[in-house]
Coordinates of C-alpha atoms and ligand atoms in Angstrom, one line a residue:
M1 CA 12.8 23.2 -47.8
K2 CA 12.8 24.4 -44.2
D3 CA 9.3 23.3 -43.6
A4 CA 9.7 20.1 -45.2
A5 CA 8.9 17.3 -42.7
E6 CA 11.9 14.8 -41.6
L7 CA 12.1 11.6 -39.9
V8 CA 14.7 11.4 -36.9
F9 CA 16.1 9.2 -34.5
C10 CA 17.8 10.8 -31.4
P11 CA 19.0 8.4 -28.7
L12 CA 19.3 9.9 -25.0
G13 CA 20.6 6.7 -23.6
G14 CA 22.0 3.2 -24.2
V15 CA 24.1 3.9 -27.4
G16 CA 27.9 3.9 -26.3
E17 CA 26.5 2.0 -23.1
I18 CA 24.7 -1.1 -22.2
G19 CA 21.9 0.2 -20.2
M20 CA 19.6 3.1 -20.0
N21 CA 18.0 2.9 -23.1
L22 CA 15.7 5.7 -24.3
A23 CA 15.2 6.6 -27.8
L24 CA 13.5 9.5 -29.5
Y25 CA 11.7 9.4 -33.0
G26 CA 10.6 12.6 -34.4
F27 CA 8.1 13.4 -37.5
G28 CA 8.2 16.8 -38.9
P29 CA 9.7 19.9 -40.0
A30 CA 12.8 20.8 -37.8
H31 CA 11.0 23.6 -35.5
A32 CA 7.7 21.3 -35.2
R33 CA 8.6 17.7 -34.6
D34 CA 6.1 15.5 -33.1
W35 CA 8.0 12.7 -30.7
I36 CA 7.8 9.3 -29.4
I37 CA 9.9 7.8 -26.9
V38 CA 10.7 4.1 -27.5
D39 CA 12.0 2.2 -24.0
C40 CA 12.9 4.3 -20.7
G41 CA 15.2 2.3 -18.9
V42 CA 18.0 2.6 -15.9
T43 CA 21.4 1.8 -15.3
F44 CA 22.8 0.6 -11.9
P45 CA 25.3 2.9 -9.8
D46 CA 28.9 1.9 -9.4
D47 CA 31.4 2.4 -6.5
S48 CA 31.7 5.9 -7.8
L49 CA 28.3 7.0 -6.9
P50 CA 28.0 6.1 -3.2
G51 CA 24.5 6.4 -1.9
V52 CA 23.0 6.7 -5.6
D53 CA 19.9 3.9 -6.1
L54 CA 19.6 4.4 -9.8
V55 CA 21.0 6.2 -12.8
L56 CA 18.3 7.6 -15.1
P57 CA 18.9 9.1 -18.9
D58 CA 18.7 13.0 -18.7
T59 CA 15.5 13.6 -20.5
R60 CA 15.5 17.5 -20.3
F61 CA 15.7 18.0 -24.2
I62 CA 12.2 16.4 -24.5
E63 CA 11.0 17.9 -21.4
E64 CA 11.4 21.5 -23.0
Q65 CA 8.8 20.5 -25.7
L66 CA 6.2 18.3 -23.6
E67 CA 3.5 19.4 -26.0
R68 CA 5.0 17.7 -28.7
L69 CA 5.9 14.5 -27.0
K70 CA 3.0 11.8 -28.2
G71 CA 3.9 8.8 -26.0
I72 CA 6.2 6.1 -24.7
V73 CA 6.0 2.7 -26.4
I74 CA 8.0 -0.1 -24.1
T75 CA 9.6 -3.1 -25.9
H76 CA 10.0 -5.2 -22.9
A77 CA 10.1 -5.4 -19.1
H78 CA 14.0 -5.6 -18.3
E79 CA 15.3 -2.7 -16.2
D80 CA 17.5 -1.0 -18.9
H81 CA 14.4 -0.7 -20.8
Y82 CA 11.7 0.2 -18.7
G83 CA 13.1 0.8 -15.4
A84 CA 13.1 4.7 -15.4
L85 CA 9.3 4.9 -16.1
L86 CA 8.0 5.3 -12.5
N87 CA 10.7 7.9 -11.9
L88 CA 10.8 9.7 -15.1
W89 CA 6.6 9.7 -15.9
P90 CA 5.9 12.6 -13.5
R91 CA 7.9 14.7 -15.9
L92 CA 6.7 13.3 -19.0
K93 CA 3.1 13.0 -18.1
V94 CA 2.2 11.0 -21.7
P95 CA 0.5 7.7 -22.5
V96 CA 2.4 4.6 -22.4
W97 CA 2.1 1.4 -24.2
M98 CA 3.1 -2.0 -23.0
T99 CA 2.3 -5.6 -23.1
P100 CA 0.4 -7.4 -20.6
F101 CA 3.7 -8.8 -18.8
G102 CA 5.6 -5.2 -18.7
A103 CA 2.1 -3.5 -17.3
G104 CA 1.9 -6.3 -14.7
M105 CA 5.7 -6.0 -14.0
L106 CA 5.0 -1.8 -13.6
E107 CA 2.0 -2.4 -11.2
S108 CA 3.8 -4.6 -9.1
K109 CA 6.7 -2.3 -8.9
R110 CA 4.4 0.4 -8.3
V111 CA 2.7 -1.0 -5.5
G112 CA 5.9 -1.9 -3.9
E113 CA 6.9 2.0 -4.1
A114 CA 5.4 4.6 -1.9
G115 CA 4.3 7.3 -3.9
A116 CA 5.2 6.0 -7.1
P117 CA 2.6 7.5 -10.0
K118 CA 0.0 5.6 -11.4
V119 CA 0.7 5.6 -15.3
P120 CA -1.8 5.3 -17.8
V121 CA -0.9 2.2 -19.7
T122 CA -2.5 0.9 -23.1
I123 CA -2.0 -2.8 -23.5
Y124 CA -0.6 -4.1 -26.6
R125 CA 0.3 -7.3 -28.0
A126 CA 2.7 -8.9 -30.6
G127 CA 1.2 -8.9 -34.1
E128 CA -1.2 -5.8 -33.2
R129 CA -0.8 -2.2 -35.0
F130 CA -1.2 1.0 -33.0
T131 CA -0.9 4.6 -33.7
V132 CA 1.0 7.2 -31.5
G133 CA 0.9 10.7 -33.4
P134 CA 2.2 10.2 -36.6
F135 CA 3.6 6.8 -36.1
D136 CA 2.0 3.7 -36.8
I137 CA 3.5 1.1 -34.9
E138 CA 3.4 -2.6 -35.1
A139 CA 4.8 -5.0 -32.5
V140 CA 6.5 -8.0 -34.0
A141 CA 7.1 -11.1 -31.8
V142 CA 10.8 -11.8 -31.1
T143 CA 12.8 -14.0 -28.5
H144 CA 14.8 -12.8 -26.1
S145 CA 15.0 -13.9 -22.2
I146 CA 11.9 -12.1 -20.7
P147 CA 8.1 -12.9 -21.5
E148 CA 6.8 -10.8 -24.5
P149 CA 9.8 -9.0 -25.9
V150 CA 8.8 -7.3 -29.3
S151 CA 10.7 -5.4 -32.3
L152 CA 8.5 -2.5 -33.5
A153 CA 7.9 -1.6 -37.0
I154 CA 7.1 2.1 -37.0
R155 CA 5.6 3.5 -40.4
T156 CA 5.7 7.1 -41.0
A157 CA 5.2 9.0 -44.5
L158 CA 8.6 8.8 -45.0
G159 CA 9.5 5.5 -44.7
L160 CA 9.5 2.1 -42.3
V161 CA 11.6 1.9 -39.6
V162 CA 12.3 -1.5 -37.7
H163 CA 13.5 -1.0 -33.9
T164 CA 14.5 -4.2 -33.1
G165 CA 14.7 -4.0 -29.5
D166 CA 16.3 -6.8 -27.7
W167 CA 16.1 -9.9 -29.4
K168 CA 17.8 -13.5 -30.4
L169 CA 16.6 -16.4 -32.8
D170 CA 15.9 -19.0 -30.2
P171 CA 14.6 -22.0 -32.2
D172 CA 13.4 -23.5 -29.2
P173 CA 12.3 -20.8 -26.4
E174 CA 10.8 -21.9 -23.1
I175 CA 7.8 -19.6 -23.3
G176 CA 6.1 -17.6 -26.1
P177 CA 6.3 -17.7 -29.7
L178 CA 9.4 -17.8 -32.2
T179 CA 10.7 -14.4 -33.4
D180 CA 8.2 -14.0 -36.4
E181 CA 10.3 -14.7 -39.4
A182 CA 7.7 -14.3 -41.9
R183 CA 6.4 -10.9 -40.6
F184 CA 10.1 -9.9 -40.7
R185 CA 10.4 -10.8 -44.1
A186 CA 7.1 -9.3 -45.3
L187 CA 8.5 -6.0 -43.7
G188 CA 11.5 -6.8 -46.0
D189 CA 9.4 -7.1 -48.9
E190 CA 7.5 -3.6 -48.1
G191 CA 10.6 -2.0 -48.0
V192 CA 12.6 -0.8 -44.6
L193 CA 14.4 2.6 -44.8
A194 CA 16.4 1.8 -41.3
M195 CA 17.0 -0.8 -39.0
L196 CA 18.0 0.3 -35.5
C197 CA 19.1 -3.1 -33.9
D198 CA 20.8 -4.8 -30.9
S199 CA 24.6 -4.9 -30.9
T200 CA 25.1 -6.6 -27.4
N201 CA 26.5 -10.1 -28.8
A202 CA 28.0 -8.4 -32.3
L203 CA 31.4 -9.5 -31.1
R204 CA 30.6 -13.0 -30.7
E205 CA 30.4 -15.5 -33.8
G206 CA 27.9 -18.3 -34.5
D207 CA 24.3 -18.6 -32.9
S208 CA 23.3 -18.5 -29.5
P209 CA 22.2 -21.7 -28.1
S210 CA 18.3 -22.1 -27.2
E211 CA 16.8 -21.9 -23.9
K212 CA 15.3 -25.3 -24.3
A213 CA 19.1 -26.6 -24.1
V214 CA 19.9 -24.5 -21.0
G215 CA 16.8 -26.6 -19.3
Q216 CA 18.5 -29.5 -20.4
G217 CA 21.9 -28.3 -18.9
L218 CA 20.2 -27.7 -15.8
R219 CA 18.1 -30.9 -15.8
E220 CA 21.5 -32.8 -15.9
V221 CA 23.2 -30.6 -12.8
I222 CA 20.3 -31.4 -10.8
R223 CA 20.4 -34.9 -11.6
A224 CA 23.6 -35.5 -10.8
A225 CA 23.6 -33.5 -7.5
K226 CA 23.6 -35.4 -4.1
G227 CA 22.4 -32.8 -1.5
R228 CA 20.0 -29.6 -2.2
V229 CA 20.3 -27.4 -5.1
A230 CA 20.3 -24.0 -5.1
I231 CA 19.8 -22.2 -8.3
T232 CA 20.5 -18.3 -8.8
T233 CA 18.9 -16.7 -12.2
F234 CA 18.0 -13.1 -13.2
S235 CA 14.4 -13.1 -11.8
S236 CA 12.5 -11.9 -15.1
N237 CA 13.6 -14.8 -17.0
V238 CA 10.3 -16.4 -16.5
G239 CA 11.1 -19.3 -19.1
R240 CA 14.5 -19.9 -17.0
I241 CA 12.3 -20.2 -13.8
R242 CA 9.7 -22.6 -15.8
A243 CA 12.6 -24.5 -17.0
I244 CA 14.0 -24.9 -13.5
A245 CA 10.7 -26.0 -12.0
E246 CA 10.1 -28.9 -14.8
A247 CA 13.7 -30.0 -14.2
A248 CA 13.2 -30.2 -10.4
A249 CA 9.9 -32.4 -10.9
E250 CA 11.3 -34.6 -13.0
C251 CA 14.4 -35.2 -10.6
G252 CA 11.4 -35.6 -7.8
R253 CA 12.5 -32.2 -6.2
Q254 CA 10.2 -29.5 -4.7
V255 CA 11.0 -25.8 -5.5
V256 CA 11.2 -23.3 -2.7
V257 CA 11.4 -19.7 -3.8
I258 CA 13.4 -16.9 -1.8
G259 CA 13.9 -13.4 -2.7
R260 CA 11.3 -10.7 -3.2
S261 CA 11.8 -9.9 -6.8
M262 CA 11.5 -13.6 -7.8
Q263 CA 8.3 -13.7 -5.9
R264 CA 6.8 -10.7 -7.6
V265 CA 7.9 -11.9 -11.3
I266 CA 6.4 -15.4 -10.5
N267 CA 3.0 -13.5 -9.3
V268 CA 2.5 -12.1 -12.6
A269 CA 4.0 -14.7 -14.6
T270 CA 1.3 -17.2 -13.2
E271 CA -1.4 -14.6 -13.4
L272 CA -0.4 -14.2 -17.1
G273 CA -0.6 -18.2 -17.3
Y274 CA 3.5 -18.5 -17.9
L275 CA 3.7 -21.0 -15.2
D276 CA 0.6 -23.2 -15.9
G277 CA 0.9 -27.1 -16.0
I278 CA 4.1 -26.9 -13.2
P279 CA 3.7 -27.7 -9.6
P280 CA 3.2 -25.2 -7.3
F281 CA 6.4 -23.3 -5.7
L282 CA 6.8 -23.7 -1.9
S283 CA 7.7 -20.8 0.3
E284 CA 10.7 -21.1 2.9
E285 CA 8.4 -21.8 6.0
E286 CA 8.2 -25.2 4.3
Y287 CA 12.0 -25.9 3.4
G288 CA 12.4 -27.4 6.7
Y289 CA 10.4 -30.4 6.1
L290 CA 11.8 -31.2 3.0
P291 CA 14.4 -34.0 2.8
R292 CA 17.7 -32.9 1.3
Q293 CA 17.5 -34.6 -1.8
N294 CA 14.1 -33.3 -2.4
V295 CA 14.5 -29.8 -2.8
V296 CA 15.9 -27.0 -5.1
L297 CA 15.9 -23.6 -3.8
L298 CA 15.3 -21.0 -6.4
C299 CA 16.8 -17.7 -5.2
T300 CA 17.9 -13.9 -6.2
G301 CA 21.1 -12.5 -5.7
S302 CA 23.0 -13.6 -9.1
Q303 CA 24.9 -10.5 -9.2
G304 CA 26.2 -10.6 -5.7
E305 CA 23.7 -8.0 -4.3
P306 CA 24.5 -8.0 -0.6
R307 CA 21.0 -8.2 0.7
A308 CA 19.6 -10.3 -2.0
A309 CA 18.7 -14.2 -1.2
L310 CA 21.9 -15.9 -2.4
A311 CA 24.2 -13.4 -0.3
K312 CA 22.4 -14.4 2.9
L313 CA 22.7 -18.3 2.3
A314 CA 26.3 -17.7 1.6
R315 CA 26.8 -16.0 5.0
D316 CA 24.5 -18.4 6.5
E317 CA 22.0 -15.9 8.2
M318 CA 18.4 -16.9 6.9
R319 CA 16.2 -17.8 9.7
N320 CA 14.1 -20.6 7.6
V321 CA 16.8 -21.6 5.2
A322 CA 20.1 -22.8 5.1
L323 CA 23.1 -24.8 3.2
A324 CA 25.2 -27.2 4.1
A325 CA 28.5 -29.3 2.9
G326 CA 27.8 -31.5 -0.1
D327 CA 25.1 -29.0 -1.5
T328 CA 25.3 -27.4 -4.8
V329 CA 25.0 -23.9 -5.7
V330 CA 23.9 -23.1 -9.5
F331 CA 24.8 -19.7 -11.0
S332 CA 22.1 -19.8 -14.2
S333 CA 23.5 -16.2 -14.9
R334 CA 26.3 -14.3 -16.3
V335 CA 28.2 -11.9 -14.6
I336 CA 27.3 -8.3 -15.1
P337 CA 30.7 -6.2 -15.7
G338 CA 31.1 -4.5 -12.4
N339 CA 29.7 -7.3 -9.9
E340 CA 32.8 -9.6 -10.4
T341 CA 34.0 -9.0 -6.7
A342 CA 30.6 -9.2 -5.0
I343 CA 29.9 -12.6 -6.7
L344 CA 33.4 -14.1 -6.2
D345 CA 33.1 -13.1 -2.7
I346 CA 30.0 -15.5 -2.3
K347 CA 31.7 -18.2 -4.3
N348 CA 34.4 -18.1 -1.9
R349 CA 32.3 -18.2 0.9
L350 CA 30.4 -21.4 -0.4
I351 CA 33.3 -23.1 -1.4
D352 CA 34.6 -22.4 2.3
R353 CA 32.2 -24.2 3.4
E354 CA 32.5 -27.2 1.0
I355 CA 29.3 -26.3 -1.0
K356 CA 30.0 -26.9 -4.1
V357 CA 29.8 -24.2 -7.0
I358 CA 28.6 -24.7 -10.7
E359 CA 28.9 -21.8 -13.2
D360 CA 28.2 -21.0 -16.7
T361 CA 32.0 -22.2 -17.9
D362 CA 31.2 -25.8 -16.1
A363 CA 28.0 -26.6 -17.8
L364 CA 25.2 -24.9 -20.3
I365 CA 23.4 -23.6 -17.5
H366 CA 23.0 -19.9 -19.1
V367 CA 22.5 -18.1 -22.4
S368 CA 22.3 -14.7 -23.4
G369 CA 19.3 -13.2 -25.0
H370 CA 21.0 -11.2 -27.5
P371 CA 21.8 -12.0 -31.2
R372 CA 25.3 -13.6 -32.1
R373 CA 26.6 -12.4 -35.7
S374 CA 24.9 -15.3 -37.4
E375 CA 21.5 -14.4 -36.1
L376 CA 22.2 -10.7 -37.2
R377 CA 23.1 -11.8 -40.7
R378 CA 20.0 -13.5 -40.9
M379 CA 18.0 -11.0 -39.5
Y380 CA 19.5 -8.6 -42.4
E381 CA 18.5 -10.9 -45.1
W382 CA 15.0 -11.1 -43.7
V383 CA 14.5 -7.1 -43.3
R384 CA 16.9 -6.0 -46.2
P385 CA 17.0 -2.4 -44.6
Q386 CA 18.7 0.5 -46.6
I387 CA 20.0 2.2 -43.2
L388 CA 21.4 0.0 -40.2
V389 CA 22.3 2.2 -37.2
P390 CA 23.7 -0.1 -34.4
V391 CA 22.5 0.5 -30.7
H392 CA 22.3 -1.3 -27.3
G393 CA 26.0 -1.6 -27.1
E394 CA 29.7 -0.2 -26.0
A395 CA 31.5 1.5 -28.8
A396 CA 33.3 -1.8 -29.4
H397 CA 30.1 -3.8 -30.1
L398 CA 28.4 -0.8 -32.2
A399 CA 31.5 -0.8 -34.4
A400 CA 31.3 -4.3 -34.7
Q401 CA 27.9 -4.5 -35.8
A402 CA 28.2 -1.6 -38.2
E403 CA 31.2 -3.5 -40.1
L404 CA 29.2 -6.9 -40.1
A405 CA 26.5 -4.7 -41.8
R406 CA 28.9 -3.2 -44.4
Q407 CA 30.0 -6.9 -45.0
S408 CA 26.7 -8.2 -45.2
G409 CA 25.8 -5.6 -48.3
I410 CA 23.5 -3.2 -46.2
P411 CA 24.0 0.1 -48.3
R412 CA 24.2 2.6 -45.4
P413 CA 25.6 1.3 -42.0
V414 CA 25.7 4.6 -39.7
Q415 CA 27.2 4.9 -36.0
V416 CA 25.6 7.5 -33.6
R417 CA 26.0 8.1 -30.1
N418 CA 23.8 9.2 -27.4
G419 CA 22.5 12.9 -28.3
D420 CA 23.1 12.8 -31.9
M421 CA 20.1 13.6 -33.7
L422 CA 20.2 11.5 -36.9
R423 CA 18.0 12.5 -39.8
L424 CA 16.8 8.9 -41.7
A425 CA 14.7 10.9 -43.9
P426 CA 14.2 12.4 -46.7
G427 CA 17.8 12.3 -48.4
A428 CA 21.1 10.2 -47.2
P429 CA 21.2 9.9 -43.5
E430 CA 23.1 12.5 -41.6
I431 CA 23.6 14.0 -38.3
V432 CA 21.8 17.1 -38.4
D433 CA 22.0 18.4 -34.8
Q434 CA 23.3 17.6 -31.3
V435 CA 21.0 17.6 -28.3
P436 CA 21.7 17.7 -24.5
F437 CA 21.9 14.1 -22.9
G438 CA 23.3 12.9 -20.1
R439 CA 22.5 11.0 -16.7
V440 CA 20.6 12.0 -13.5
F441 CA 20.3 10.2 -10.5
K442 CA 17.7 8.8 -7.9
D443 CA 19.1 9.5 -4.6
G444 CA 16.8 8.3 -1.8
A445 CA 13.6 10.7 -2.8
V446 CA 15.3 13.1 -4.5
I447 CA 16.3 13.0 -8.6
G448 CA 18.7 15.5 -9.6
S449 CA 22.1 16.0 -11.3
E450 CA 25.5 14.8 -9.9
E451 CA 25.8 18.7 -8.5
A452 CA 22.0 18.5 -7.4
V453 CA 22.4 15.4 -5.4
G454 CA 25.8 16.2 -3.8
V455 CA 27.3 12.9 -5.2
R456 CA 30.6 14.9 -6.1
D457 CA 31.0 15.7 -2.3
R458 CA 30.1 12.8 -1.4
R459 CA 32.9 11.3 -3.0
R460 CA 35.4 13.6 -1.8
L461 CA 34.1 12.8 1.9
S462 CA 34.6 9.1 1.6
F463 CA 38.3 10.0 0.2
A464 CA 39.3 12.3 2.9
G465 CA 36.7 13.2 5.7
H466 CA 35.5 16.6 6.8
V467 CA 36.8 18.7 9.5
A468 CA 34.2 21.6 11.3
V469 CA 35.8 24.3 12.9
N470 CA 33.9 26.9 15.2
V471 CA 36.1 30.4 16.0
V472 CA 34.4 32.7 18.2
L473 CA 36.1 36.5 18.4
D474 CA 35.4 38.6 21.3
D475 CA 34.5 42.4 20.6
R476 CA 38.1 43.5 20.3
H477 CA 38.8 40.4 17.7
Q478 CA 40.7 38.5 20.0
L479 CA 40.0 34.6 20.2
S480 CA 37.7 34.0 23.1
G481 CA 39.1 30.8 24.0
D482 CA 40.0 27.9 21.9
P483 CA 38.1 27.2 18.9
D484 CA 35.7 24.0 18.8
L485 CA 37.0 21.5 16.4
V486 CA 35.3 18.1 14.9
A487 CA 37.0 15.8 12.8
I488 CA 35.0 13.3 10.9
G489 CA 36.4 10.3 8.8
L490 CA 40.1 11.7 9.4
P491 CA 43.1 9.3 11.1
R492 CA 43.0 10.1 14.9
A493 CA 46.9 10.7 14.9
D494 CA 49.9 11.3 12.2
A495 CA 52.5 8.4 11.6
S496 CA 54.1 9.8 14.8
G497 CA 51.6 9.4 17.2
E498 CA 50.3 13.2 17.2
A499 CA 46.5 13.8 17.5
L500 CA 45.5 15.2 14.4
E501 CA 42.7 17.2 15.7
E502 CA 45.4 18.9 18.2
L503 CA 47.6 19.7 15.2
M504 CA 44.9 21.1 13.2
L505 CA 43.3 23.0 16.3
D506 CA 47.2 24.7 16.7
A507 CA 47.1 25.7 13.0
A508 CA 43.7 27.2 13.3
I509 CA 44.9 29.2 16.3
G510 CA 48.0 30.0 14.6
A511 CA 46.0 31.1 11.7
V512 CA 43.6 33.8 13.5
E513 CA 46.8 35.1 15.8
S514 CA 48.8 35.7 12.3
I515 CA 46.0 38.2 11.1
P516 CA 46.9 41.9 12.6
R517 CA 43.8 42.5 14.6
V518 CA 42.3 45.5 12.8
R519 CA 41.9 43.1 9.9
R520 CA 40.0 40.3 12.0
K521 CA 36.9 42.7 11.3
D522 CA 36.6 40.7 8.0
L523 CA 34.9 37.5 9.2
D524 CA 35.2 36.0 5.7
L525 CA 39.3 36.6 5.7
V526 CA 39.6 35.2 9.1
S527 CA 37.3 32.1 8.1
E528 CA 39.3 31.5 5.2
S529 CA 42.6 31.7 6.7
V530 CA 41.7 29.2 9.2
R531 CA 40.1 26.9 6.7
R532 CA 43.4 27.1 4.6
A533 CA 45.5 26.5 7.4
V534 CA 43.5 23.4 8.8
R535 CA 43.7 21.8 5.4
A536 CA 47.6 22.6 5.3
A537 CA 47.8 21.1 8.6
A538 CA 46.2 17.6 7.8
N539 CA 48.0 17.4 4.3
E540 CA 51.4 17.9 6.4
A541 CA 50.7 15.1 8.8
W542 CA 48.7 12.9 6.7
G543 CA 49.1 13.6 3.1
K544 CA 45.4 14.4 2.4
K545 CA 43.2 17.4 2.3
P546 CA 39.9 17.1 4.0
I547 CA 36.8 19.2 3.4
V548 CA 37.1 22.0 6.1
T549 CA 34.0 23.9 7.2
V550 CA 34.8 27.0 9.1
F551 CA 32.3 29.3 11.3
V552 CA 33.6 32.3 12.5
T553 CA 31.3 34.6 15.2
Q554 CA 31.9 37.7 17.0
Ligands
ZN601 ZN1 16.4 -7.0 -22.5
ZN602 ZN1 18.2 -4.2 -23.2

């Protein structure tokens, strides 16, 4: 029984959180499983991670058995699904499968990042089947909010698993095929052991509106506008970009694109034909020649990113492009939690300048790319899995989908979290192991744990600053002059106006002098006494304890 093959699923990211998706599928006996990774995504840091550029899943577990890792399959080119690839690939070094758009996005990112690895990518398309180790994989077309999203039907000797990736049932997408109902139904007929399913909108009733309807909404907004119209959206949503371009053309306006990430996506999409038949985009140098009523600005920065185009427009600090009173700014996007303040700041700046702001609560100008409850129910009816594992969600979304699956008659809804190893077959589904998981940080050119990159100290520094003290003792263990003391990030004076550096310096001198001379031979003892005294003095005067570094020399 110990050597019997098992099929397991083990997420290292993306379950219990939205972002940083990385799923492992394993096949074989417990001591010798072959693995594939599905998706390799990132999360973006918040204010609690000062200086950190990206948050990546910790892949320690799979790095320790690399000879058994057979490949990485990417479902689509959203950052939460492929954003960690360039950073983690050097540790994993296995072949990668992507669609043409994903491969194009990866290559364009690689070119822009000095030292990024050349990842060996095998191209696949929806409808195709390929083999990775013991896994026979079929890509099934779905609709989402980026070109070429797919679900994966993963066949093994122990059963067929459907990994949905991100999807919705859009009856009228701007680009690409519909979700392939016939294939999903056929998979259901074949018999599906388990479905790992997108939970993002499992709390929302009904169906999501289509991208075409959003295009219509944008058209009405543009038509009603008097001056210039600036529209910001997620740059990877090529269908939305296309809809904006078509709407602009119908309203007699030309589209000027600003923002590097938007330009990058447009280049990749143009090469693959996704923008065929629409008038060419103009660059910001041409903006000045266009009458106000004949322009649509398509720009990055929908999440309030301070260095993106929209923030610069709001601060009126672009050389070639500006907005004025009477113009309109449209947020064809949603607010990703954590970005509320930054976005509000931009809106306030625009409103102060009498620029009209339109957001997704004012008109149908944005829609999510994830399935609501009616769409989930329809997918359950097509696929009819034995086991349903909710993924791609926080606890509330996962629980809501598990309950919906139960109500819909799916025999075994199972909830897991990152690091749980779930055996899907043989036998009843069961969590058979816990594996190491977590987050690592990309911090400049270094990737490492919170400890390794020093984030914890950086947080403390930002809260209470740093004090360096240099104490020099002569050969009789007496202070040879006053210590040097430098404080960074501390207030200059306490509430009564006493200079903080003076107070701390007095404390340092007092600490040395209070140690009997014979005991000052122990320089570590001196150093620790001074450190404590300086911290205590700062705390008494200020109410906070800075980081204190003391050097004692003789
Ligand atoms: Zn996505
Ligand atoms: Zn996603």
